[in-house]
């Protein structure tokens, strides 16, 4: 058993997709809400489909309160080390000490060269990384009042120190080859490989290279944290229920102490923080205090809720409106099988009359929206039958709640008037964020509901466009009918999913 004595930490490795910037930040916020310690993002400055990593990390620290951030790993060839050091120190100061520095020697050299960077051999990469670390630590004020590195790849002659970071930023190096591993042992604060690129049975030999180099340099191997990126199927197998035992084994056998989940699935992130991380900590703590006792089986953890609500909610006495499964349109704008499942309901809990009323309100408001949808369909029928002019139909639809409420759909009415409010987009601006804050397990569901709101907004716009086209003589009733059918499918499906997911949480926590 290898134990370097580091506290266990858990984080996420999020893709910095430029086509979904708000979702990237939302996943980082979810990582914090789920209780994780760290959020990281890959750094490929030559990748046009990605957000710039330092800009993204700056936004993340501005939208979070506690979680630490790090590039995973920073591309040294395209980020001059003196500038990189000041970027990291500045963000560390602005965030109150929440920045670490994952650092890489570079890869994809053709892409680096295409963006103005150097092309280096493996040996040159090691040399440049060693010089770069010296520059970075010098800028942070760890080697004297000024920085002087006269290297083959970096020449810094008398650069002024500063700004100094708010805390001692760790440098975690992502590497696999022996020469680079020995560099980590001499100079780095952590080793950050990815399972899949390295197999568990290779870890003892690689750890030994790091440890021997550390001892030779007068350091303790315990000075170097062992981190790892992993993904389902990439070094860790099975479902999230099976991860704790595997991660605990990696911690106890190979000394890994920071586990970083790679992927952009909100449900997996939430479960990783709320279920997996605590289970791993429990298993490792039990083994460390009872060396002869094997880790407790993962089956001791509570099972995940996998059954959706189709009848009366236990203990609450309310019945969410079921989805009858009927679809009018051949188009499907989302995959219903990918919807996250709400947390398990405590059937033993007793609810007050006021709490039951809070849950019932959501059903009542949704019933109102269902009635308005029926009116939309009736208006189309009247136009088709020649009983109503097209302009009159459009005017009537524009005056309905679906329009007035800025497409928030399903808004929770704080008073008991059972009417959809028109002065606030309460669900997206208040109700859903408040539920996430009250219970981090609800984050995947509420984020999915917000995404569906946007889709339904677009469908309502399509209905209006079909009406405009009909008025202008550029469309026909079939086109209008098709859009209304799609609105019917998406809205009714969404309302049912929202009720079975949120009626009980609203009763428990309220909307505000």
Tab-separated table of C-alpha atoms in Angstrom:
chain	number	residue	atom	x	y	z
A	1	UNK	CA	0.000	0.000	0.000
A	2	UNK	CA	1.304	3.465	-0.970
A	3	UNK	CA	0.236	6.467	1.065
A	4	UNK	CA	1.751	9.890	0.482
A	5	UNK	CA	-0.456	11.385	3.197
A	6	UNK	CA	-2.420	13.833	1.058
A	7	UNK	CA	-6.045	14.678	1.793
A	8	UNK	CA	-8.412	13.271	-0.824
A	9	UNK	CA	-9.774	15.806	-3.307
A	10	UNK	CA	-12.267	15.526	-6.151
A	11	UNK	CA	-12.881	17.668	-9.217
A	12	UNK	CA	-14.174	17.916	-12.758
A	13	UNK	CA	-12.558	18.246	-16.188
A	14	UNK	CA	-14.986	20.221	-18.375
A	15	UNK	CA	-14.757	20.726	-22.132
A	16	UNK	CA	-14.430	24.487	-22.841
A	17	UNK	CA	-16.849	24.433	-25.763
A	18	UNK	CA	-17.195	27.804	-27.454
A	19	UNK	CA	-20.631	26.885	-28.839
A	20	UNK	CA	-22.063	26.418	-25.329
A	21	UNK	CA	-20.299	28.942	-23.060
A	22	UNK	CA	-23.105	29.325	-20.536
A	23	UNK	CA	-23.405	25.566	-20.151
A	24	UNK	CA	-19.671	25.292	-19.484
A	25	UNK	CA	-19.954	27.836	-16.667
A	26	UNK	CA	-23.131	26.156	-15.377
A	27	UNK	CA	-21.292	22.829	-15.123
A	28	UNK	CA	-18.526	24.555	-13.163
A	29	UNK	CA	-21.103	26.024	-10.790
A	30	UNK	CA	-22.720	22.606	-10.491
A	31	UNK	CA	-19.317	21.184	-9.535
A	32	UNK	CA	-19.216	23.607	-6.618
A	33	UNK	CA	-22.828	22.968	-5.644
A	34	UNK	CA	-22.148	19.227	-5.637
A	35	UNK	CA	-19.415	19.747	-3.049
A	36	UNK	CA	-16.390	19.142	-5.279
A	37	UNK	CA	-13.011	20.748	-4.618
A	38	UNK	CA	-11.741	21.601	-8.073
A	39	UNK	CA	-12.881	22.421	-11.600
A	40	UNK	CA	-10.450	22.187	-14.513
A	41	UNK	CA	-10.495	22.782	-18.263
A	42	UNK	CA	-8.179	21.636	-21.011
A	43	UNK	CA	-5.947	24.222	-22.635
A	44	UNK	CA	-5.521	23.947	-26.398
A	45	UNK	CA	-5.072	27.567	-27.595
A	46	UNK	CA	-4.916	26.429	-31.221
A	47	UNK	CA	-8.393	24.869	-31.026
A	48	UNK	CA	-10.875	27.339	-32.546
A	49	UNK	CA	-13.864	25.436	-31.168
A	50	UNK	CA	-12.719	26.018	-27.573
A	51	UNK	CA	-12.955	29.005	-25.269
A	52	UNK	CA	-9.672	30.493	-24.123
A	53	UNK	CA	-8.889	28.660	-20.910
A	54	UNK	CA	-7.690	31.582	-18.787
A	55	UNK	CA	-10.653	33.702	-19.792
A	56	UNK	CA	-12.972	30.808	-18.928
A	57	UNK	CA	-11.327	30.189	-15.550
A	58	UNK	CA	-11.651	33.901	-14.771
A	59	UNK	CA	-15.378	33.745	-15.471
A	60	UNK	CA	-15.735	30.609	-13.358
A	61	UNK	CA	-14.090	32.138	-10.280
A	62	UNK	CA	-16.359	35.156	-10.709
A	63	UNK	CA	-19.453	32.945	-10.754
A	64	UNK	CA	-18.439	30.671	-7.853
A	65	UNK	CA	-17.474	31.210	-4.244
A	66	UNK	CA	-15.344	28.333	-3.017
A	67	UNK	CA	-14.163	25.890	-5.659
A	68	UNK	CA	-10.573	26.032	-6.953
A	69	UNK	CA	-9.693	26.168	-10.651
A	70	UNK	CA	-6.812	24.977	-12.810
A	71	UNK	CA	-5.921	24.514	-16.469
A	72	UNK	CA	-5.652	20.819	-17.252
A	73	UNK	CA	-2.974	21.413	-18.426
A	74	UNK	CA	-1.666	24.826	-19.582
A	75	UNK	CA	0.044	24.729	-22.979
A	76	UNK	CA	3.504	26.114	-22.193
A	77	UNK	CA	4.682	26.517	-25.827
A	78	UNK	CA	1.879	29.003	-26.543
A	79	UNK	CA	1.893	30.694	-23.118
A	80	UNK	CA	5.224	32.431	-22.339
A	81	UNK	CA	6.087	31.419	-18.771
A	82	UNK	CA	6.524	34.946	-17.377
A	83	UNK	CA	3.117	35.962	-18.715
A	84	UNK	CA	1.566	32.663	-17.593
A	85	UNK	CA	2.955	33.176	-14.094
A	86	UNK	CA	1.449	36.652	-13.849
A	87	UNK	CA	-1.884	35.418	-15.232
A	88	UNK	CA	-2.048	32.693	-12.597
A	89	UNK	CA	-0.953	35.024	-9.786
A	90	UNK	CA	-3.453	37.692	-10.818
A	91	UNK	CA	-6.361	35.265	-10.895
A	92	UNK	CA	-5.224	33.797	-7.584
A	93	UNK	CA	-5.326	37.262	-6.025
A	94	UNK	CA	-8.698	38.066	-7.553
A	95	UNK	CA	-10.180	34.749	-6.402
A	96	UNK	CA	-8.777	34.773	-2.886
A	97	UNK	CA	-6.313	31.937	-3.439
A	98	UNK	CA	-8.340	29.526	-5.568
A	99	UNK	CA	-5.943	28.887	-8.475
A	100	UNK	CA	-3.569	25.981	-9.164
A	101	UNK	CA	-1.422	25.537	-12.269
A	102	UNK	CA	-1.620	22.363	-14.293
A	103	UNK	CA	1.267	22.582	-16.740
A	104	UNK	CA	2.153	20.672	-19.890
A	105	UNK	CA	5.179	20.617	-22.157
A	106	UNK	CA	3.014	20.673	-25.275
A	107	UNK	CA	1.703	18.332	-27.965
A	108	UNK	CA	0.164	18.636	-31.437
A	109	UNK	CA	3.223	20.518	-32.628
A	110	UNK	CA	1.896	21.272	-36.111
A	111	UNK	CA	-1.071	23.104	-34.572
A	112	UNK	CA	1.215	24.918	-32.139
A	113	UNK	CA	3.488	26.014	-34.987
A	114	UNK	CA	0.481	27.118	-37.063
A	115	UNK	CA	-0.371	29.529	-34.252
A	116	UNK	CA	3.102	31.006	-33.951
A	117	UNK	CA	4.602	28.632	-31.409
A	118	UNK	CA	7.783	26.556	-31.562
A	119	UNK	CA	8.243	22.952	-32.681
A	120	UNK	CA	10.195	20.957	-30.105
A	121	UNK	CA	11.621	17.480	-29.871
A	122	UNK	CA	10.807	15.381	-26.770
A	123	UNK	CA	14.173	16.262	-25.235
A	124	UNK	CA	13.667	19.955	-25.978
A	125	UNK	CA	10.201	19.801	-24.405
A	126	UNK	CA	11.689	18.606	-21.125
A	127	UNK	CA	14.343	21.329	-21.222
A	128	UNK	CA	11.781	24.032	-21.969
A	129	UNK	CA	9.471	22.845	-19.197
A	130	UNK	CA	12.288	22.926	-16.642
A	131	UNK	CA	13.255	26.430	-17.714
A	132	UNK	CA	9.596	27.495	-17.727
A	133	UNK	CA	9.055	26.302	-14.157
A	134	UNK	CA	12.098	28.296	-13.068
A	135	UNK	CA	10.689	31.429	-14.697
A	136	UNK	CA	7.231	30.917	-13.195
A	137	UNK	CA	8.514	30.355	-9.677
A	138	UNK	CA	10.797	33.358	-10.056
A	139	UNK	CA	7.930	35.654	-11.049
A	140	UNK	CA	6.021	34.422	-7.999
A	141	UNK	CA	8.896	35.618	-5.791
A	142	UNK	CA	10.273	32.279	-4.698
A	143	UNK	CA	13.870	32.784	-5.889
A	144	UNK	CA	14.737	36.394	-5.124
A	145	UNK	CA	13.845	40.021	-5.915
A	146	UNK	CA	14.303	39.603	-9.671
A	147	UNK	CA	14.192	36.774	-12.167
A	148	UNK	CA	17.121	35.615	-14.223
A	149	UNK	CA	16.894	32.462	-16.341
A	150	UNK	CA	19.380	32.186	-19.183
A	151	UNK	CA	18.036	29.074	-20.833
A	152	UNK	CA	18.090	27.532	-24.249
A	153	UNK	CA	14.367	28.154	-24.756
A	154	UNK	CA	13.567	30.989	-22.342
A	155	UNK	CA	15.761	33.951	-21.509
A	156	UNK	CA	14.538	36.162	-18.697
A	157	UNK	CA	17.150	38.659	-17.571
A	158	UNK	CA	16.245	40.744	-14.562
A	159	UNK	CA	12.434	40.615	-14.819
A	160	UNK	CA	10.745	42.091	-11.789
A	161	UNK	CA	8.939	39.814	-9.380
A	162	UNK	CA	5.208	40.066	-9.100
A	163	UNK	CA	2.445	40.043	-8.556
A	164	UNK	CA	2.887	37.433	-5.849
A	165	UNK	CA	-0.094	35.057	-5.662
A	166	UNK	CA	-2.439	34.945	-2.694
A	167	UNK	CA	-1.223	31.455	-1.771
A	168	UNK	CA	1.520	29.046	-2.829
A	169	UNK	CA	0.160	27.940	-6.203
A	170	UNK	CA	0.901	24.290	-6.922
A	171	UNK	CA	2.423	23.273	-10.252
A	172	UNK	CA	0.979	19.958	-11.428
A	173	UNK	CA	2.688	18.496	-14.496
A	174	UNK	CA	0.922	16.240	-16.958
A	175	UNK	CA	3.492	13.734	-18.253
A	176	UNK	CA	4.218	10.037	-18.916
A	177	UNK	CA	7.778	9.522	-20.135
A	178	UNK	CA	10.662	8.669	-17.752
A	179	UNK	CA	12.644	11.873	-18.258
A	180	UNK	CA	9.562	14.002	-17.590
A	181	UNK	CA	8.615	11.910	-14.548
A	182	UNK	CA	12.075	12.489	-13.097
A	183	UNK	CA	11.587	16.234	-13.696
A	184	UNK	CA	8.363	16.036	-11.687
A	185	UNK	CA	10.249	14.384	-8.842
A	186	UNK	CA	12.826	17.187	-8.844
A	187	UNK	CA	10.664	20.231	-9.424
A	188	UNK	CA	6.877	19.822	-9.469
A	189	UNK	CA	4.213	19.852	-6.774
A	190	UNK	CA	2.048	17.227	-8.427
A	191	UNK	CA	1.760	14.632	-11.172
A	192	UNK	CA	-1.385	14.814	-13.338
A	193	UNK	CA	-1.796	11.915	-15.791
A	194	UNK	CA	-4.977	10.592	-17.396
A	195	UNK	CA	-6.183	7.023	-16.910
A	196	UNK	CA	-6.371	5.455	-20.314
A	197	UNK	CA	-3.087	7.010	-21.374
A	198	UNK	CA	-1.603	5.225	-18.372
A	199	UNK	CA	-2.899	1.917	-16.995
A	200	UNK	CA	-3.136	1.184	-13.262
A	201	UNK	CA	-0.524	-1.577	-13.511
A	202	UNK	CA	1.971	1.011	-14.822
A	203	UNK	CA	1.537	3.325	-11.836
A	204	UNK	CA	4.019	1.611	-9.463
A	205	UNK	CA	6.927	1.932	-11.901
A	206	UNK	CA	6.026	5.533	-12.778
A	207	UNK	CA	5.599	6.495	-9.132
A	208	UNK	CA	9.008	4.990	-8.385
A	209	UNK	CA	10.663	7.167	-11.039
A	210	UNK	CA	9.120	10.241	-9.431
A	211	UNK	CA	9.971	9.115	-5.897
A	212	UNK	CA	13.602	8.246	-6.668
A	213	UNK	CA	14.143	11.588	-8.417
A	214	UNK	CA	12.578	13.422	-5.479
A	215	UNK	CA	14.852	11.698	-2.954
A	216	UNK	CA	17.915	12.356	-5.129
A	217	UNK	CA	16.957	16.054	-5.230
A	218	UNK	CA	16.645	16.166	-1.442
A	219	UNK	CA	12.855	16.150	-1.453
A	220	UNK	CA	10.314	13.841	0.130
A	221	UNK	CA	8.120	11.872	-2.297
A	222	UNK	CA	5.213	13.100	-0.164
A	223	UNK	CA	5.936	16.621	-1.460
A	224	UNK	CA	4.348	15.560	-4.744
A	225	UNK	CA	0.585	15.094	-4.944
A	226	UNK	CA	-0.629	12.340	-7.274
A	227	UNK	CA	-3.682	13.448	-9.277
A	228	UNK	CA	-5.504	11.663	-12.074
A	229	UNK	CA	-8.080	12.425	-14.752
A	230	UNK	CA	-10.529	9.625	-15.414
A	231	UNK	CA	-13.719	9.041	-17.333
A	232	UNK	CA	-16.299	6.225	-17.378
A	233	UNK	CA	-14.663	3.495	-19.417
A	234	UNK	CA	-11.323	5.302	-19.242
A	235	UNK	CA	-9.632	3.529	-16.349
A	236	UNK	CA	-12.799	3.282	-14.259
A	237	UNK	CA	-15.555	0.889	-15.291
A	238	UNK	CA	-19.219	0.326	-14.543
A	239	UNK	CA	-21.774	2.757	-13.190
A	240	UNK	CA	-21.183	5.486	-10.622
A	241	UNK	CA	-22.304	3.006	-7.954
A	242	UNK	CA	-19.171	0.975	-8.753
A	243	UNK	CA	-16.687	3.867	-8.858
A	244	UNK	CA	-16.032	4.340	-5.101
A	245	UNK	CA	-14.424	0.937	-4.626
A	246	UNK	CA	-12.221	1.388	-7.711
A	247	UNK	CA	-11.118	4.912	-6.786
A	248	UNK	CA	-10.453	3.867	-3.198
A	249	UNK	CA	-8.260	1.045	-4.508
A	250	UNK	CA	-6.280	3.541	-6.607
A	251	UNK	CA	-5.838	5.776	-3.575
A	252	UNK	CA	-4.770	3.000	-1.222
A	253	UNK	CA	-2.591	1.020	-3.634
A	254	UNK	CA	-0.979	3.769	-5.696
A	255	UNK	CA	-1.240	6.882	-3.531
A	256	UNK	CA	-3.559	8.820	-5.845
A	257	UNK	CA	-5.234	11.585	-3.872
A	258	UNK	CA	-7.036	13.812	-6.397
A	259	UNK	CA	-9.616	12.323	-8.741
A	260	UNK	CA	-10.843	14.502	-11.621
A	261	UNK	CA	-13.922	13.351	-13.556
A	262	UNK	CA	-13.684	14.139	-17.271
A	263	UNK	CA	-17.002	14.751	-18.992
A	264	UNK	CA	-19.861	17.199	-19.384
A	265	UNK	CA	-22.810	15.203	-18.046
A	266	UNK	CA	-24.578	17.145	-15.289
A	267	UNK	CA	-26.030	14.041	-13.638
A	268	UNK	CA	-22.622	12.357	-13.429
A	269	UNK	CA	-21.055	15.486	-11.930
A	270	UNK	CA	-23.795	15.780	-9.337
A	271	UNK	CA	-23.498	12.111	-8.352
A	272	UNK	CA	-19.702	12.337	-8.287
A	273	UNK	CA	-19.852	15.096	-5.683
A	274	UNK	CA	-22.877	13.992	-3.695
A	275	UNK	CA	-22.363	10.219	-3.659
A	276	UNK	CA	-19.035	9.011	-5.056
A	277	UNK	CA	-16.629	11.391	-3.296
A	278	UNK	CA	-18.062	10.799	0.208
A	279	UNK	CA	-18.052	7.039	-0.390
A	280	UNK	CA	-14.394	7.067	-1.462
A	281	UNK	CA	-13.441	9.116	1.583
A	282	UNK	CA	-15.255	6.665	3.856
A	283	UNK	CA	-13.619	3.622	2.261
A	284	UNK	CA	-10.114	5.103	2.396
A	285	UNK	CA	-10.544	6.328	5.976
A	286	UNK	CA	-11.762	2.895	7.063
A	287	UNK	CA	-8.783	1.179	5.442
A	288	UNK	CA	-6.255	3.616	6.867
A	289	UNK	CA	-7.554	3.078	10.386
A	290	UNK	CA	-7.944	-0.701	9.946
A	291	UNK	CA	-5.100	-1.782	7.626
A	292	UNK	CA	-6.152	-5.427	7.655
A	293	UNK	CA	-9.758	-4.686	6.730
A	294	UNK	CA	-10.636	-4.484	3.021
A	295	UNK	CA	-12.695	-1.517	1.829
A	296	UNK	CA	-16.406	-1.845	2.507
A	297	UNK	CA	-18.407	-2.904	-0.551
A	298	UNK	CA	-19.970	-0.183	-2.644
A	299	UNK	CA	-23.362	-1.845	-2.162
A	300	UNK	CA	-23.541	-0.294	1.312
A	301	UNK	CA	-24.308	3.053	-0.323
A	302	UNK	CA	-27.944	3.962	-0.931
A	303	UNK	CA	-29.289	2.952	-4.310
A	304	UNK	CA	-29.975	5.659	-6.839
A	305	UNK	CA	-33.563	6.440	-7.663
A	306	UNK	CA	-34.327	5.108	-11.129
A	307	UNK	CA	-38.147	5.031	-11.090
A	308	UNK	CA	-40.083	8.047	-12.315
A	309	UNK	CA	-43.265	9.122	-10.593
A	310	UNK	CA	-46.385	7.956	-12.391
A	311	UNK	CA	-48.939	8.119	-9.566
A	312	UNK	CA	-49.539	9.835	-6.255
A	313	UNK	CA	-46.380	11.063	-4.542
A	314	UNK	CA	-45.883	9.085	-1.320
A	315	UNK	CA	-46.624	11.126	1.784
A	316	UNK	CA	-47.638	14.214	-0.186
A	317	UNK	CA	-50.995	13.144	-1.554
A	318	UNK	CA	-50.467	14.927	-4.895
A	319	UNK	CA	-50.429	13.355	-8.344
A	320	UNK	CA	-48.314	14.928	-11.087
A	321	UNK	CA	-50.020	14.955	-14.480
A	322	UNK	CA	-48.707	11.916	-16.381
A	323	UNK	CA	-47.367	11.999	-19.905
A	324	UNK	CA	-49.677	9.831	-22.011
A	325	UNK	CA	-46.888	9.228	-24.510
A	326	UNK	CA	-48.928	10.347	-27.518
A	327	UNK	CA	-47.055	12.407	-30.082
A	328	UNK	CA	-48.592	14.341	-32.982
A	329	UNK	CA	-45.421	15.385	-34.765
A	330	UNK	CA	-42.785	13.251	-36.467
A	331	UNK	CA	-40.147	15.674	-35.154
A	332	UNK	CA	-38.498	15.306	-31.743
A	333	UNK	CA	-36.453	18.220	-30.414
A	334	UNK	CA	-34.898	16.378	-27.482
A	335	UNK	CA	-34.171	12.863	-26.263
A	336	UNK	CA	-36.489	12.187	-23.346
A	337	UNK	CA	-34.396	9.186	-22.279
A	338	UNK	CA	-31.526	11.567	-21.431
A	339	UNK	CA	-33.542	13.513	-18.877
A	340	UNK	CA	-31.987	13.358	-15.401
A	341	UNK	CA	-34.062	11.727	-12.681
A	342	UNK	CA	-35.039	13.689	-9.582
A	343	UNK	CA	-33.704	12.524	-6.186
A	344	UNK	CA	-35.447	9.752	-4.297
A	345	UNK	CA	-38.489	10.872	-2.301
A	346	UNK	CA	-38.613	10.189	1.424
A	347	UNK	CA	-41.894	8.303	1.738
A	348	UNK	CA	-41.817	8.674	5.527
A	349	UNK	CA	-41.843	12.460	5.486
A	350	UNK	CA	-45.017	14.220	6.605
A	351	UNK	CA	-46.042	17.420	4.815
A	352	UNK	CA	-47.979	20.341	6.222
A	353	UNK	CA	-51.039	21.773	4.498
A	354	UNK	CA	-48.971	24.762	3.387
A	355	UNK	CA	-46.294	22.492	1.891
A	356	UNK	CA	-48.894	20.484	-0.019
A	357	UNK	CA	-50.326	23.741	-1.360
A	358	UNK	CA	-46.894	24.751	-2.669
A	359	UNK	CA	-46.648	21.527	-4.623
A	360	UNK	CA	-50.237	21.771	-5.871
A	361	UNK	CA	-49.618	25.261	-7.214
A	362	UNK	CA	-47.229	23.966	-9.857
A	363	UNK	CA	-49.852	21.496	-11.065
A	364	UNK	CA	-52.500	24.227	-11.109
A	365	UNK	CA	-50.340	26.619	-13.118
A	366	UNK	CA	-49.508	23.853	-15.570
A	367	UNK	CA	-53.201	23.036	-15.938
A	368	UNK	CA	-53.726	26.677	-16.885
A	369	UNK	CA	-51.036	26.371	-19.561
A	370	UNK	CA	-52.579	23.162	-20.855
A	371	UNK	CA	-55.901	24.968	-21.192
A	372	UNK	CA	-54.241	27.759	-23.168
A	373	UNK	CA	-52.583	25.213	-25.441
A	374	UNK	CA	-56.001	23.714	-26.077
A	375	UNK	CA	-57.207	27.213	-27.027
A	376	UNK	CA	-54.306	27.575	-29.481
A	377	UNK	CA	-55.298	24.323	-31.143
A	378	UNK	CA	-58.943	25.422	-31.190
A	379	UNK	CA	-57.989	28.718	-32.865
A	380	UNK	CA	-56.171	26.804	-35.608
A	381	UNK	CA	-59.253	24.613	-36.050
A	382	UNK	CA	-61.411	27.740	-36.407
A	383	UNK	CA	-59.079	29.230	-39.007
A	384	UNK	CA	-59.103	25.960	-40.928
A	385	UNK	CA	-62.914	25.900	-40.815
A	386	UNK	CA	-63.129	29.510	-42.026
A	387	UNK	CA	-64.718	30.661	-38.776
A	388	UNK	CA	-61.852	32.965	-37.776
A	389	UNK	CA	-59.485	35.234	-39.668
A	390	UNK	CA	-55.749	34.557	-39.541
A	391	UNK	CA	-54.984	37.997	-38.118
A	392	UNK	CA	-57.515	37.475	-35.343
A	393	UNK	CA	-55.934	34.111	-34.482
A	394	UNK	CA	-52.465	35.602	-34.265
A	395	UNK	CA	-53.697	38.453	-32.079
A	396	UNK	CA	-55.411	36.002	-29.748
A	397	UNK	CA	-52.296	33.838	-29.409
A	398	UNK	CA	-50.106	36.890	-28.798
A	399	UNK	CA	-52.330	37.881	-25.881
A	400	UNK	CA	-52.075	34.487	-24.226
A	401	UNK	CA	-49.903	33.707	-21.260
A	402	UNK	CA	-47.405	31.797	-23.360
A	403	UNK	CA	-46.472	35.139	-24.893
A	404	UNK	CA	-46.994	37.364	-21.890
A	405	UNK	CA	-44.741	35.304	-19.655
A	406	UNK	CA	-41.682	35.655	-21.872
A	407	UNK	CA	-41.801	31.906	-22.530
A	408	UNK	CA	-40.789	30.792	-19.056
A	409	UNK	CA	-43.605	28.195	-19.143
A	410	UNK	CA	-44.756	26.752	-15.878
A	411	UNK	CA	-43.976	29.796	-13.769
A	412	UNK	CA	-44.667	29.346	-10.097
A	413	UNK	CA	-47.237	31.894	-8.909
A	414	UNK	CA	-46.292	32.995	-5.393
A	415	UNK	CA	-49.812	34.103	-4.540
A	416	UNK	CA	-52.532	31.512	-4.862
A	417	UNK	CA	-54.199	33.203	-7.814
A	418	UNK	CA	-53.339	30.261	-10.115
A	419	UNK	CA	-52.503	32.698	-12.902
A	420	UNK	CA	-49.173	32.905	-14.620
A	421	UNK	CA	-47.358	36.079	-13.641
A	422	UNK	CA	-46.190	38.410	-16.334
A	423	UNK	CA	-43.724	40.640	-14.458
A	424	UNK	CA	-40.916	38.156	-13.749
A	425	UNK	CA	-39.329	35.129	-15.366
A	426	UNK	CA	-39.497	33.467	-11.984
A	427	UNK	CA	-38.576	29.928	-12.923
A	428	UNK	CA	-35.312	30.637	-14.676
A	429	UNK	CA	-34.355	33.672	-12.598
A	430	UNK	CA	-35.455	32.487	-9.162
A	431	UNK	CA	-37.252	29.187	-8.658
A	432	UNK	CA	-34.827	26.812	-10.390
A	433	UNK	CA	-31.649	28.425	-9.009
A	434	UNK	CA	-33.182	28.452	-5.527
A	435	UNK	CA	-34.013	24.760	-5.735
A	436	UNK	CA	-30.431	24.033	-6.821
A	437	UNK	CA	-29.170	26.033	-3.866
A	438	UNK	CA	-31.479	24.205	-1.460
A	439	UNK	CA	-30.531	20.737	-2.713
A	440	UNK	CA	-27.500	20.197	-5.004
A	441	UNK	CA	-29.002	16.869	-6.115
A	442	UNK	CA	-31.606	18.854	-8.069
A	443	UNK	CA	-29.010	20.592	-10.242
A	444	UNK	CA	-29.121	18.157	-13.200
A	445	UNK	CA	-32.924	18.305	-13.356
A	446	UNK	CA	-33.182	22.092	-13.053
A	447	UNK	CA	-30.459	22.682	-15.633
A	448	UNK	CA	-32.264	20.349	-18.028
A	449	UNK	CA	-35.539	22.231	-17.456
A	450	UNK	CA	-33.833	25.519	-18.281
A	451	UNK	CA	-32.550	24.017	-21.535
A	452	UNK	CA	-36.047	22.818	-22.417
A	453	UNK	CA	-37.456	26.295	-21.764
A	454	UNK	CA	-35.201	27.618	-24.519
A	455	UNK	CA	-36.357	24.908	-26.914
A	456	UNK	CA	-40.018	25.661	-26.221
A	457	UNK	CA	-39.344	29.369	-26.739
A	458	UNK	CA	-38.099	28.507	-30.224
A	459	UNK	CA	-41.163	26.366	-30.939
A	460	UNK	CA	-43.510	29.192	-29.958
A	461	UNK	CA	-41.554	31.521	-32.244
A	462	UNK	CA	-42.009	28.972	-35.034
A	463	UNK	CA	-45.783	28.973	-34.459
A	464	UNK	CA	-45.801	32.751	-34.752
A	465	UNK	CA	-43.693	32.662	-37.901
A	466	UNK	CA	-46.127	30.183	-39.432
A	467	UNK	CA	-49.001	32.556	-38.650
A	468	UNK	CA	-47.129	35.509	-40.176
A	469	UNK	CA	-46.379	33.482	-43.292
A	470	UNK	CA	-50.036	32.546	-43.562
A	471	UNK	CA	-51.091	36.196	-43.265
A	472	UNK	CA	-48.588	37.153	-45.975
A	473	UNK	CA	-49.787	34.417	-48.288
A	474	UNK	CA	-46.415	32.648	-48.063
A	475	UNK	CA	-47.522	29.752	-45.880
A	476	UNK	CA	-50.369	27.339	-45.535
A	477	UNK	CA	-52.513	25.798	-42.828
A	478	UNK	CA	-50.565	22.548	-42.938
A	479	UNK	CA	-47.366	24.363	-41.992
A	480	UNK	CA	-49.159	26.063	-39.131
A	481	UNK	CA	-50.720	22.802	-37.997
A	482	UNK	CA	-47.301	21.100	-38.033
A	483	UNK	CA	-45.807	23.750	-35.766
A	484	UNK	CA	-48.749	23.639	-33.372
A	485	UNK	CA	-48.482	19.839	-33.203
A	486	UNK	CA	-44.797	20.179	-32.329
A	487	UNK	CA	-45.663	22.755	-29.655
A	488	UNK	CA	-48.209	20.340	-28.221
A	489	UNK	CA	-45.695	17.488	-28.031
A	490	UNK	CA	-42.892	19.530	-26.481
A	491	UNK	CA	-44.980	21.545	-24.032
A	492	UNK	CA	-47.046	18.672	-22.657
A	493	UNK	CA	-43.990	16.460	-22.341
A	494	UNK	CA	-42.089	19.241	-20.570
A	495	UNK	CA	-44.883	20.087	-18.147
A	496	UNK	CA	-45.256	16.447	-17.149
A	497	UNK	CA	-41.505	16.026	-16.610
A	498	UNK	CA	-41.331	19.225	-14.556
A	499	UNK	CA	-44.210	18.156	-12.324
A	500	UNK	CA	-42.901	14.684	-11.562
A	501	UNK	CA	-39.467	16.194	-10.863
A	502	UNK	CA	-40.354	19.330	-8.879
A	503	UNK	CA	-43.744	18.974	-7.168
A	504	UNK	CA	-42.162	17.310	-4.131
A	505	UNK	CA	-39.066	19.584	-3.962
A	506	UNK	CA	-41.332	22.650	-4.177
A	507	UNK	CA	-43.408	21.302	-1.310
A	508	UNK	CA	-40.252	20.636	0.701
A	509	UNK	CA	-38.210	23.780	-0.050
A	510	UNK	CA	-40.585	26.300	-1.600
A	511	UNK	CA	-39.840	28.402	-4.657
A	512	UNK	CA	-37.963	31.246	-2.927
